mmCIF file of C-alpha atoms and ligand atoms in Angstrom:
data_model
loop_
_atom_site.group_PDB
_atom_site.id
_atom_site.type_symbol
_atom_site.label_atom_id
_atom_site.label_comp_id
_atom_site.label_asym_id
_atom_site.label_seq_id
_atom_site.Cartn_x
_atom_site.Cartn_y
_atom_site.Cartn_z
ATOM 1 C CA UNK A 884 44.876 -36.861 -2.967
ATOM 2 C CA UNK A 885 47.323 -35.817 -0.252
ATOM 3 C CA UNK A 886 46.799 -37.126 3.251
ATOM 4 C CA UNK A 887 48.219 -35.004 6.010
ATOM 5 C CA UNK A 888 49.016 -36.216 9.514
ATOM 6 C CA UNK A 889 48.710 -34.579 12.886
ATOM 7 C CA UNK A 890 47.807 -31.120 11.646
ATOM 8 C CA UNK A 891 45.820 -28.172 12.899
ATOM 9 C CA UNK A 892 42.904 -27.541 10.494
ATOM 10 C CA UNK A 893 41.669 -24.365 12.208
ATOM 11 C CA UNK A 894 41.964 -22.459 8.936
ATOM 12 C CA UNK A 895 39.157 -24.655 7.555
ATOM 13 C CA UNK A 896 36.832 -23.611 10.396
ATOM 14 C CA UNK A 897 35.253 -20.236 11.174
ATOM 15 C CA UNK A 898 35.788 -20.352 14.945
ATOM 16 C CA UNK A 899 39.538 -20.315 14.362
ATOM 17 C CA UNK A 900 40.282 -22.349 17.485
ATOM 18 C CA UNK A 901 42.907 -25.143 17.564
ATOM 19 C CA UNK A 902 41.547 -28.138 15.643
ATOM 20 C CA UNK A 903 44.192 -30.840 15.705
ATOM 21 C CA UNK A 904 43.375 -34.035 13.861
ATOM 22 C CA UNK A 905 45.367 -37.246 13.389
ATOM 23 C CA UNK A 906 44.665 -37.337 9.628
ATOM 24 C CA UNK A 907 43.215 -34.860 7.134
ATOM 25 C CA UNK A 908 42.362 -35.244 3.491
ATOM 26 C CA UNK A 909 40.474 -33.184 0.874
ATOM 27 C CA UNK A 910 38.429 -35.206 -1.642
ATOM 28 C CA UNK A 911 37.210 -33.862 -4.978
ATOM 29 C CA UNK A 912 35.496 -36.932 -6.480
ATOM 30 C CA UNK A 913 33.727 -40.114 -5.407
ATOM 31 C CA UNK A 914 36.751 -42.365 -5.871
ATOM 32 C CA UNK A 915 38.827 -40.190 -3.561
ATOM 33 C CA UNK A 916 35.993 -40.162 -1.070
ATOM 34 C CA UNK A 917 35.791 -43.972 -1.078
ATOM 35 C CA UNK A 918 39.564 -44.268 -0.864
ATOM 36 C CA UNK A 919 39.563 -41.998 2.174
ATOM 37 C CA UNK A 920 36.785 -44.054 3.767
ATOM 38 C CA UNK A 921 38.740 -47.274 3.055
ATOM 39 C CA UNK A 922 41.721 -45.745 4.853
ATOM 40 C CA UNK A 923 39.650 -44.997 7.970
ATOM 41 C CA UNK A 924 38.144 -48.495 7.911
ATOM 42 C CA UNK A 925 41.522 -50.171 7.547
ATOM 43 C CA UNK A 926 42.918 -48.129 10.426
ATOM 44 C CA UNK A 927 39.680 -48.513 12.398
ATOM 45 C CA UNK A 928 39.497 -44.820 13.170
ATOM 46 C CA UNK A 929 36.472 -42.491 13.193
ATOM 47 C CA UNK A 930 35.707 -40.175 10.311
ATOM 48 C CA UNK A 931 34.531 -36.563 10.435
ATOM 49 C CA UNK A 932 33.283 -34.711 7.355
ATOM 50 C CA UNK A 933 33.795 -31.043 6.987
ATOM 51 C CA UNK A 934 32.412 -28.530 4.481
ATOM 52 C CA UNK A 935 32.973 -24.838 5.161
ATOM 53 C CA UNK A 936 33.637 -25.491 8.844
ATOM 54 C CA UNK A 937 31.136 -22.797 9.854
ATOM 55 C CA UNK A 938 28.993 -24.843 12.176
ATOM 56 C CA UNK A 939 31.562 -26.886 14.031
ATOM 57 C CA UNK A 940 33.557 -26.477 17.253
ATOM 58 C CA UNK A 941 36.567 -28.615 18.119
ATOM 59 C CA UNK A 942 37.027 -28.765 21.871
ATOM 60 C CA UNK A 943 39.834 -31.310 21.832
ATOM 61 C CA UNK A 944 42.029 -33.086 19.286
ATOM 62 C CA UNK A 945 40.169 -35.409 16.897
ATOM 63 C CA UNK A 946 41.751 -38.866 16.824
ATOM 64 C CA UNK A 947 40.557 -39.918 13.403
ATOM 65 C CA UNK A 948 40.355 -38.820 9.779
ATOM 66 C CA UNK A 949 38.821 -35.482 8.822
ATOM 67 C CA UNK A 950 37.537 -35.517 5.231
ATOM 68 C CA UNK A 951 36.961 -32.139 3.595
ATOM 69 C CA UNK A 952 34.291 -32.681 0.969
ATOM 70 C CA UNK A 953 35.290 -30.676 -2.111
ATOM 71 C CA UNK A 954 33.095 -32.227 -4.829
ATOM 72 C CA UNK A 955 32.273 -29.477 -7.351
ATOM 73 C CA UNK A 956 29.786 -28.881 -10.143
ATOM 74 C CA UNK A 957 26.358 -27.391 -10.918
ATOM 75 C CA UNK A 958 23.784 -28.855 -13.313
ATOM 76 C CA UNK A 959 20.458 -27.439 -14.476
ATOM 77 C CA UNK A 960 17.367 -29.266 -15.756
ATOM 78 C CA UNK A 961 14.080 -27.627 -16.813
ATOM 79 C CA UNK A 962 11.177 -29.085 -14.806
ATOM 80 C CA UNK A 963 8.133 -30.421 -16.722
ATOM 81 C CA UNK A 964 5.899 -27.496 -15.764
ATOM 82 C CA UNK A 965 8.252 -24.875 -17.297
ATOM 83 C CA UNK A 966 7.764 -22.546 -14.274
ATOM 84 C CA UNK A 967 10.508 -24.250 -12.342
ATOM 85 C CA UNK A 968 14.050 -25.389 -12.749
ATOM 86 C CA UNK A 969 15.747 -28.306 -11.057
ATOM 87 C CA UNK A 970 19.265 -27.339 -10.166
ATOM 88 C CA UNK A 971 21.792 -29.711 -8.683
ATOM 89 C CA UNK A 972 24.971 -28.635 -6.922
ATOM 90 C CA UNK A 973 27.708 -30.943 -5.676
ATOM 91 C CA UNK A 974 28.339 -30.895 -1.947
ATOM 92 C CA UNK A 975 31.575 -28.880 -2.068
ATOM 93 C CA UNK A 976 30.088 -25.864 -3.863
ATOM 94 C CA UNK A 977 30.152 -22.761 -1.667
ATOM 95 C CA UNK A 978 26.603 -21.989 -0.541
ATOM 96 C CA UNK A 979 26.615 -18.232 -1.141
ATOM 97 C CA UNK A 980 28.291 -18.535 -4.534
ATOM 98 C CA UNK A 981 25.535 -21.000 -5.437
ATOM 99 C CA UNK A 982 22.844 -18.564 -4.254
ATOM 100 C CA UNK A 983 24.456 -15.869 -6.397
ATOM 101 C CA UNK A 984 24.564 -18.262 -9.381
ATOM 102 C CA UNK A 985 20.795 -18.813 -8.980
ATOM 103 C CA UNK A 986 19.629 -15.239 -8.329
ATOM 104 C CA UNK A 987 21.773 -13.894 -11.180
ATOM 105 C CA UNK A 988 19.965 -16.289 -13.554
ATOM 106 C CA UNK A 989 16.591 -15.247 -12.129
ATOM 107 C CA UNK A 990 16.004 -18.590 -10.390
ATOM 108 C CA UNK A 991 13.960 -17.809 -7.293
ATOM 109 C CA UNK A 992 13.754 -19.278 -3.823
ATOM 110 C CA UNK A 993 17.207 -19.019 -2.289
ATOM 111 C CA UNK A 994 17.687 -15.231 -2.223
ATOM 112 C CA UNK A 995 16.762 -14.845 1.476
ATOM 113 C CA UNK A 996 19.473 -17.352 2.343
ATOM 114 C CA UNK A 997 22.231 -15.170 0.912
ATOM 115 C CA UNK A 998 25.594 -14.874 2.669
ATOM 116 C CA UNK A 999 25.131 -17.891 4.937
ATOM 117 C CA UNK A 1000 28.622 -19.391 5.191
ATOM 118 C CA UNK A 1001 29.316 -23.031 4.407
ATOM 119 C CA UNK A 1002 28.722 -25.406 1.528
ATOM 120 C CA UNK A 1003 25.750 -26.716 -0.409
ATOM 121 C CA UNK A 1004 26.234 -30.274 0.851
ATOM 122 C CA UNK A 1005 25.882 -29.170 4.442
ATOM 123 C CA UNK A 1006 22.811 -26.977 3.936
ATOM 124 C CA UNK A 1007 20.301 -29.840 4.495
ATOM 125 C CA UNK A 1008 21.991 -31.050 7.692
ATOM 126 C CA UNK A 1009 20.515 -28.331 9.841
ATOM 127 C CA UNK A 1010 18.008 -27.126 7.213
ATOM 128 C CA UNK A 1011 19.621 -23.691 7.132
ATOM 129 C CA UNK A 1012 17.313 -20.763 7.489
ATOM 130 C CA UNK A 1013 17.240 -16.988 7.622
ATOM 131 C CA UNK A 1014 14.933 -14.050 6.927
ATOM 132 C CA UNK A 1015 11.740 -16.078 6.818
ATOM 133 C CA UNK A 1016 13.061 -18.840 4.507
ATOM 134 C CA UNK A 1017 14.449 -22.316 5.066
ATOM 135 C CA UNK A 1018 16.416 -24.567 2.786
ATOM 136 C CA UNK A 1019 13.601 -27.126 2.888
ATOM 137 C CA UNK A 1020 11.246 -24.656 1.098
ATOM 138 C CA UNK A 1021 13.069 -25.235 -2.201
ATOM 139 C CA UNK A 1022 14.627 -28.633 -1.540
ATOM 140 C CA UNK A 1023 13.901 -31.308 -4.159
ATOM 141 C CA UNK A 1024 16.215 -34.229 -3.259
ATOM 142 C CA UNK A 1025 19.735 -35.118 -2.269
ATOM 143 C CA UNK A 1026 22.135 -37.946 -2.913
ATOM 144 C CA UNK A 1027 24.251 -39.369 -0.127
ATOM 145 C CA UNK A 1028 26.858 -42.103 -0.029
ATOM 146 C CA UNK A 1029 26.128 -44.791 2.536
ATOM 147 C CA UNK A 1030 29.378 -45.057 4.489
ATOM 148 C CA UNK A 1031 29.009 -48.805 5.185
ATOM 149 C CA UNK A 1032 27.782 -50.067 1.802
ATOM 150 C CA UNK A 1033 29.127 -47.350 -0.536
ATOM 151 C CA UNK A 1034 25.686 -47.298 -2.208
ATOM 152 C CA UNK A 1035 24.419 -43.926 -3.349
ATOM 153 C CA UNK A 1036 20.983 -43.336 -1.847
ATOM 154 C CA UNK A 1037 18.423 -40.740 -2.863
ATOM 155 C CA UNK A 1038 16.548 -38.833 -0.143
ATOM 156 C CA UNK A 1039 13.434 -36.793 -0.791
ATOM 157 C CA UNK A 1040 12.186 -34.100 1.605
ATOM 158 C CA UNK A 1041 10.140 -36.551 3.631
ATOM 159 C CA UNK A 1042 13.015 -38.947 4.237
ATOM 160 C CA UNK A 1043 15.245 -35.997 5.248
ATOM 161 C CA UNK A 1044 12.801 -35.290 8.145
ATOM 162 C CA UNK A 1045 13.529 -31.569 8.107
ATOM 163 C CA UNK A 1046 12.704 -29.589 11.203
ATOM 164 C CA UNK A 1047 13.811 -26.299 12.698
ATOM 165 C CA UNK A 1048 17.626 -26.409 12.316
ATOM 166 C CA UNK A 1049 17.263 -30.152 12.165
ATOM 167 C CA UNK A 1050 17.140 -33.165 9.863
ATOM 168 C CA UNK A 1051 17.573 -36.912 9.694
ATOM 169 C CA UNK A 1052 21.320 -36.310 9.148
ATOM 170 C CA UNK A 1053 21.685 -34.665 12.568
ATOM 171 C CA UNK A 1054 19.909 -37.600 14.234
ATOM 172 C CA UNK A 1055 19.456 -41.220 13.098
ATOM 173 C CA UNK A 1056 21.460 -40.607 9.897
ATOM 174 C CA UNK A 1057 24.434 -39.036 11.690
ATOM 175 C CA UNK A 1058 27.760 -40.701 10.818
ATOM 176 C CA UNK A 1059 25.967 -43.071 8.381
ATOM 177 C CA UNK A 1060 25.980 -40.935 5.232
ATOM 178 C CA UNK A 1061 28.019 -38.345 3.443
ATOM 179 C CA UNK A 1062 25.931 -35.966 1.341
ATOM 180 C CA UNK A 1063 27.381 -35.679 -2.158
ATOM 181 C CA UNK A 1064 24.866 -33.454 -3.997
ATOM 182 C CA UNK A 1065 21.671 -31.518 -3.429
ATOM 183 C CA UNK A 1066 18.910 -30.646 -5.956
ATOM 184 C CA UNK A 1067 16.661 -27.600 -5.541
ATOM 185 C CA UNK A 1068 13.409 -26.777 -7.313
ATOM 186 C CA UNK A 1069 13.521 -23.043 -8.030
ATOM 187 C CA UNK A 1070 11.028 -20.754 -9.742
ATOM 188 C CA UNK A 1071 11.802 -19.279 -13.136
ATOM 189 C CA UNK A 1072 8.745 -16.969 -13.156
ATOM 190 C CA UNK A 1073 6.140 -15.685 -10.673
ATOM 191 C CA UNK A 1074 8.616 -15.850 -7.806
ATOM 192 C CA UNK A 1075 7.241 -16.212 -4.299
ATOM 193 C CA UNK A 1076 9.119 -13.286 -2.747
ATOM 194 C CA UNK A 1077 9.441 -13.166 1.038
ATOM 195 C CA UNK A 1078 10.185 -9.597 2.088
ATOM 196 C CA UNK A 1079 8.044 -9.083 5.148
ATOM 197 C CA UNK A 1080 10.578 -10.622 7.516
ATOM 198 C CA UNK A 1081 12.988 -8.452 9.503
ATOM 199 C CA UNK A 1082 13.873 -5.129 7.949
ATOM 200 C CA UNK A 1083 13.966 -6.257 4.311
ATOM 201 C CA UNK A 1084 10.826 -4.470 3.142
ATOM 202 C CA UNK A 1085 11.501 -1.209 5.016
ATOM 203 C CA UNK A 1086 15.051 -1.011 3.734
ATOM 204 C CA UNK A 1087 13.963 -1.700 0.153
ATOM 205 C CA UNK A 1088 11.302 1.023 0.424
ATOM 206 C CA UNK A 1089 13.888 3.462 1.746
ATOM 207 C CA UNK A 1090 15.787 2.808 -1.495
ATOM 208 C CA UNK A 1091 12.572 3.347 -3.431
ATOM 209 C CA UNK A 1092 12.545 -0.237 -4.618
ATOM 210 C CA UNK A 1093 8.826 -1.076 -4.852
ATOM 211 C CA UNK A 1094 9.002 -4.165 -7.047
ATOM 212 C CA UNK A 1095 12.145 -5.911 -5.962
ATOM 213 C CA UNK A 1096 14.007 -8.411 -8.106
ATOM 214 C CA UNK A 1097 15.719 -11.477 -6.696
ATOM 215 C CA UNK A 1098 19.012 -9.577 -6.908
ATOM 216 C CA UNK A 1099 17.517 -6.638 -4.946
ATOM 217 C CA UNK A 1100 16.466 -8.988 -2.152
ATOM 218 C CA UNK A 1101 19.804 -10.782 -2.142
ATOM 219 C CA UNK A 1102 21.690 -7.478 -1.929
ATOM 220 C CA UNK A 1103 19.433 -6.250 0.862
ATOM 221 C CA UNK A 1104 19.848 -9.425 2.900
ATOM 222 C CA UNK A 1105 23.621 -9.201 2.432
ATOM 223 C CA UNK A 1106 23.623 -5.582 3.562
ATOM 224 C CA UNK A 1107 21.623 -6.330 6.729
ATOM 225 C CA UNK A 1108 23.665 -9.425 7.579
ATOM 226 C CA UNK A 1109 26.968 -7.565 7.173
ATOM 227 C CA UNK A 1110 25.706 -4.894 9.542
ATOM 228 C CA UNK A 1111 24.445 -7.332 12.188
ATOM 229 C CA UNK A 1112 26.768 -10.322 12.202
ATOM 230 C CA UNK A 1113 30.518 -10.469 12.903
ATOM 231 C CA UNK A 1114 32.664 -11.512 9.943
ATOM 232 C CA UNK A 1115 34.427 -14.789 10.886
ATOM 233 C CA UNK A 1116 37.511 -13.625 8.957
ATOM 234 C CA UNK A 1117 37.880 -10.849 11.560
ATOM 235 C CA UNK A 1118 36.351 -12.420 14.661
ATOM 236 C CA UNK A 1119 36.021 -16.203 14.910
ATOM 237 C CA UNK A 1120 32.427 -17.405 15.344
ATOM 238 C CA UNK A 1121 29.929 -19.921 13.990
ATOM 239 C CA UNK A 1122 26.828 -17.732 13.704
ATOM 240 C CA UNK A 1123 24.029 -18.542 16.135
ATOM 241 C CA UNK A 1124 25.428 -20.821 18.805
ATOM 242 C CA UNK A 1125 21.992 -21.721 20.201
ATOM 243 C CA UNK A 1126 18.628 -22.655 18.754
ATOM 244 C CA UNK A 1127 15.492 -20.729 19.632
ATOM 245 C CA UNK A 1128 13.718 -22.919 22.191
ATOM 246 C CA UNK A 1129 10.269 -24.306 21.469
ATOM 247 C CA UNK A 1130 8.039 -24.674 24.517
ATOM 248 C CA UNK A 1131 4.401 -25.439 25.280
ATOM 249 C CA UNK A 1132 1.847 -22.671 25.790
ATOM 250 C CA UNK A 1133 1.316 -23.944 29.350
ATOM 251 C CA UNK A 1134 5.028 -23.477 30.028
ATOM 252 C CA UNK A 1135 4.915 -19.986 28.502
ATOM 253 C CA UNK A 1136 1.982 -18.983 30.693
ATOM 254 C CA UNK A 1137 3.880 -20.122 33.707
ATOM 255 C CA UNK A 1138 6.930 -18.002 32.754
ATOM 256 C CA UNK A 1139 4.678 -15.005 31.957
ATOM 257 C CA UNK A 1140 3.491 -14.902 35.582
ATOM 258 C CA UNK A 1141 6.974 -13.699 36.517
ATOM 259 C CA UNK A 1142 8.128 -12.209 33.186
ATOM 260 C CA UNK A 1143 5.064 -10.874 31.353
ATOM 261 C CA UNK A 1144 7.275 -9.072 28.828
ATOM 262 C CA UNK A 1145 8.789 -12.299 27.415
ATOM 263 C CA UNK A 1146 8.517 -12.221 23.601
ATOM 264 C CA UNK A 1147 7.275 -15.316 21.744
ATOM 265 C CA UNK A 1148 6.117 -16.513 18.355
ATOM 266 C CA UNK A 1149 3.202 -18.904 18.103
ATOM 267 C CA UNK A 1150 3.998 -21.924 15.908
ATOM 268 C CA UNK A 1151 0.935 -24.075 16.588
ATOM 269 C CA UNK A 1152 -2.009 -24.285 18.953
ATOM 270 C CA UNK A 1153 0.204 -25.925 21.542
ATOM 271 C CA UNK A 1154 3.685 -24.563 20.895
ATOM 272 C CA UNK A 1155 5.564 -21.259 20.880
ATOM 273 C CA UNK A 1156 9.107 -20.361 19.855
ATOM 274 C CA UNK A 1157 11.088 -17.973 22.075
ATOM 275 C CA UNK A 1158 13.978 -15.823 20.845
ATOM 276 C CA UNK A 1159 17.051 -17.290 22.546
ATOM 277 C CA UNK A 1160 18.803 -13.940 21.961
ATOM 278 C CA UNK A 1161 16.307 -12.200 24.248
ATOM 279 C CA UNK A 1162 16.683 -14.850 26.984
ATOM 280 C CA UNK A 1163 20.505 -14.555 26.837
ATOM 281 C CA UNK A 1164 20.379 -10.777 26.906
ATOM 282 C CA UNK A 1165 17.924 -10.835 29.824
ATOM 283 C CA UNK A 1166 20.361 -13.115 31.677
ATOM 284 C CA UNK A 1167 22.964 -10.353 31.290
ATOM 285 C CA UNK A 1168 25.255 -11.999 28.764
ATOM 286 C CA UNK A 1169 25.011 -9.681 25.747
ATOM 287 C CA UNK A 1170 28.406 -8.154 24.970
ATOM 288 C CA UNK A 1171 30.022 -9.858 28.001
ATOM 289 C CA UNK A 1172 33.665 -10.943 27.691
ATOM 290 C CA UNK A 1173 35.343 -13.726 29.651
ATOM 291 C CA UNK A 1174 39.070 -13.986 28.912
ATOM 292 C CA UNK A 1175 39.521 -14.981 25.280
ATOM 293 C CA UNK A 1176 35.846 -15.431 24.519
ATOM 294 C CA UNK A 1177 32.650 -13.451 24.617
ATOM 295 C CA UNK A 1178 29.086 -12.881 23.542
ATOM 296 C CA UNK A 1179 28.830 -10.548 20.549
ATOM 297 C CA UNK A 1180 27.801 -6.989 21.417
ATOM 298 C CA UNK A 1181 25.124 -6.773 18.693
ATOM 299 C CA UNK A 1182 23.823 -10.353 18.646
ATOM 300 C CA UNK A 1183 23.719 -12.368 21.830
ATOM 301 C CA UNK A 1184 23.231 -15.675 19.979
ATOM 302 C CA UNK A 1185 26.758 -15.379 18.596
ATOM 303 C CA UNK A 1186 29.707 -16.504 20.730
ATOM 304 C CA UNK A 1187 33.009 -15.115 19.592
ATOM 305 C CA UNK A 1188 36.675 -15.971 19.726
ATOM 306 C CA UNK A 1189 38.288 -12.717 20.808
ATOM 307 C CA UNK A 1190 41.684 -13.716 19.478
ATOM 308 C CA UNK A 1191 43.396 -16.686 20.967
ATOM 309 C CA UNK A 1192 40.648 -18.863 22.413
ATOM 310 C CA UNK A 1193 40.478 -22.639 22.429
ATOM 311 C CA UNK A 1194 37.313 -24.599 21.824
ATOM 312 C CA UNK A 1195 36.885 -25.555 25.462
ATOM 313 C CA UNK A 1196 36.730 -21.892 26.483
ATOM 314 C CA UNK A 1197 33.898 -21.302 23.989
ATOM 315 C CA UNK A 1198 32.154 -24.471 25.118
ATOM 316 C CA UNK A 1199 32.443 -23.459 28.804
ATOM 317 C CA UNK A 1200 31.009 -20.049 28.022
ATOM 318 C CA UNK A 1201 28.038 -21.726 26.299
ATOM 319 C CA UNK A 1202 27.616 -23.914 29.381
ATOM 320 C CA UNK A 1203 27.482 -20.910 31.716
ATOM 321 C CA UNK A 1204 24.891 -19.236 29.479
ATOM 322 C CA UNK A 1205 22.743 -22.390 29.357
ATOM 323 C CA UNK A 1206 22.886 -22.672 33.171
ATOM 324 C CA UNK A 1207 21.933 -19.013 33.743
ATOM 325 C CA UNK A 1208 19.009 -19.071 31.299
ATOM 326 C CA UNK A 1209 17.838 -22.307 32.900
ATOM 327 C CA UNK A 1210 18.036 -20.814 36.414
ATOM 328 C CA UNK A 1211 15.930 -17.805 35.428
ATOM 329 C CA UNK A 1212 13.363 -19.271 33.019
ATOM 330 C CA UNK A 1213 13.605 -23.036 33.588
ATOM 331 C CA UNK A 1214 14.357 -23.412 29.864
ATOM 332 C CA UNK A 1215 17.169 -25.595 28.549
ATOM 333 C CA UNK A 1216 18.888 -23.885 25.574
ATOM 334 C CA UNK A 1217 20.129 -26.298 22.908
ATOM 335 C CA UNK A 1218 23.360 -25.751 21.017
ATOM 336 C CA UNK A 1219 23.025 -25.356 17.251
ATOM 337 C CA UNK A 1220 26.750 -25.727 16.573
ATOM 338 C CA UNK A 1221 28.158 -29.269 16.148
ATOM 339 C CA UNK A 1222 30.513 -29.937 19.022
ATOM 340 C CA UNK A 1223 33.362 -32.334 18.257
ATOM 341 C CA UNK A 1224 33.930 -34.185 21.521
HETATM 342 C C1 FAD B 2331 28.685 -15.679 10.471
HETATM 343 C C2 FAD B 2331 27.801 -16.894 10.373
HETATM 344 C C3 FAD B 2331 26.460 -16.746 10.079
HETATM 345 C C4 FAD B 2331 25.623 -17.864 9.988
HETATM 346 N N1 FAD B 2331 24.297 -17.668 9.701
HETATM 347 C C5 FAD B 2331 23.468 -18.734 9.577
HETATM 348 C C6 FAD B 2331 22.081 -18.538 9.267
HETATM 349 O O1 FAD B 2331 21.641 -17.429 9.045
HETATM 350 N N2 FAD B 2331 21.302 -19.635 9.174
HETATM 351 C C7 FAD B 2331 21.778 -20.922 9.402
HETATM 352 O O2 FAD B 2331 20.987 -21.863 9.298
HETATM 353 N N3 FAD B 2331 23.090 -21.124 9.682
HETATM 354 C C8 FAD B 2331 23.951 -20.071 9.789
HETATM 355 N N4 FAD B 2331 25.256 -20.273 10.108
HETATM 356 C C9 FAD B 2331 25.740 -21.624 10.370
HETATM 357 C C10 FAD B 2331 26.390 -22.337 9.157
HETATM 358 O O3 FAD B 2331 26.786 -21.403 8.189
HETATM 359 C C11 FAD B 2331 25.446 -23.345 8.495
HETATM 360 O O4 FAD B 2331 25.029 -24.292 9.417
HETATM 361 C C12 FAD B 2331 26.115 -24.087 7.320
HETATM 362 O O5 FAD B 2331 25.162 -24.865 6.644
HETATM 363 C C13 FAD B 2331 27.269 -24.972 7.748
HETATM 364 O O6 FAD B 2331 27.916 -25.402 6.576
HETATM 365 P P1 FAD B 2331 29.409 -25.877 6.577
HETATM 366 O O7 FAD B 2331 29.686 -26.409 5.213
HETATM 367 O O8 FAD B 2331 30.298 -24.782 7.064
HETATM 368 O O9 FAD B 2331 29.309 -27.054 7.668
HETATM 369 P P2 FAD B 2331 30.475 -27.647 8.566
HETATM 370 O O10 FAD B 2331 30.656 -26.780 9.781
HETATM 371 O O11 FAD B 2331 31.666 -27.960 7.784
HETATM 372 O O12 FAD B 2331 29.766 -28.998 9.057
HETATM 373 C C14 FAD B 2331 28.593 -29.006 9.806
HETATM 374 C C15 FAD B 2331 28.220 -30.451 10.175
HETATM 375 O O13 FAD B 2331 27.956 -31.234 9.006
HETATM 376 C C16 FAD B 2331 28.828 -32.347 8.900
HETATM 377 N N5 FAD B 2331 29.140 -32.476 7.483
HETATM 378 C C17 FAD B 2331 29.887 -31.635 6.729
HETATM 379 N N6 FAD B 2331 29.860 -31.977 5.421
HETATM 380 C C18 FAD B 2331 29.042 -33.092 5.331
HETATM 381 C C19 FAD B 2331 28.626 -33.890 4.244
HETATM 382 N N7 FAD B 2331 28.976 -33.670 2.985
HETATM 383 N N8 FAD B 2331 27.807 -34.960 4.545
HETATM 384 C C20 FAD B 2331 27.416 -35.206 5.803
HETATM 385 N N9 FAD B 2331 27.808 -34.450 6.874
HETATM 386 C C21 FAD B 2331 28.612 -33.397 6.641
HETATM 387 C C22 FAD B 2331 30.002 -32.002 9.778
HETATM 388 O O14 FAD B 2331 30.643 -33.161 10.270
HETATM 389 C C23 FAD B 2331 29.340 -31.196 10.880
HETATM 390 O O15 FAD B 2331 28.762 -32.038 11.850
HETATM 391 C C24 FAD B 2331 26.127 -19.166 10.203
HETATM 392 C C25 FAD B 2331 27.526 -19.313 10.465
HETATM 393 C C26 FAD B 2331 28.327 -18.203 10.544
HETATM 394 C C27 FAD B 2331 29.799 -18.386 10.809
#
């Protein structure tokens, strides 16, 4: 285990902005992880875990130890009912490679989540979701190391408190645990295919695919995502920068008096979800550039590094967008990306 000092770890993040940290280490097993934690405790410095670095923004140097969690391995176990498989991946496995591993073996449930960057161990943190599916739909349990006691604790779905881009680990559990492995319960037959979301079904029909396999769905999702989202290797970004706001129906009715065209999606008898992308576009930000940063021309939820930005420039852009949307609609957009202050 090699510990580096005072280095820029931007290459481990997808925003590609300066990310200077006092100490950096990559750990590939539990002993190394504990050793790294001991180091931070002895030095009395904060710790920050990093997986694929695709949901993180450094806006100033981090005076502590960054631990890149590289634990690897995948294990399969047939579930009692023989229609499912329990499959466990260590935290450092790349998410999309894991999805490919599952779909190629005809294990169903993760195919709609293809091509999301990042690692398996980070997928529960914001309960990743796309194309009508969320990680929680197939989640079985996870194991996390308690940072204070070094005990390994098991969390089921209930104790993870999954919500929309949210979990226990983004709230009360933040900075208390490091996730070391995640187990999914996937179907081995009679898959519950979700193709009605977005353009998946239409695009499959255009290809004359009437009874899609898991691999067909995965390939279709990849094709659509590649068309719609900027590739971080070419243009730094962290996917959606903002969450879709959830508001009450009373609040919606109030907004509709002035903006009857506002789109919404009913999620309960009291609540609706609004597309943040629409609000941002309405506020005039889609495709707008400000110096080194901008809002992507095809997807206004995505803030981009146009070449040589620093994290503060991206953060300030997000602040201006939040203020403008708030002025127009009286809605406070929430950031999805983890900001390292
Ligand atoms: C182009 C693009 C498209 C995207 N599309 C989607 C999408 O469709 N849906 C979606 O939900 N997300 C999407 N994202 C966001 C991102 O890919 C996910 O949030 C992903 O799960 C982040 O994983 P990561 O390993 O990169 O996390 P990181 O950015 O490395 O870390 C995220 C947070 O988790 C903490 N952390 C890291 N590892 C651990 C650990 N082992 N234990 C505890 N805490 C840890 C970090 O400190 C940080 O706070 C997209 C991002 C990009 C760049």
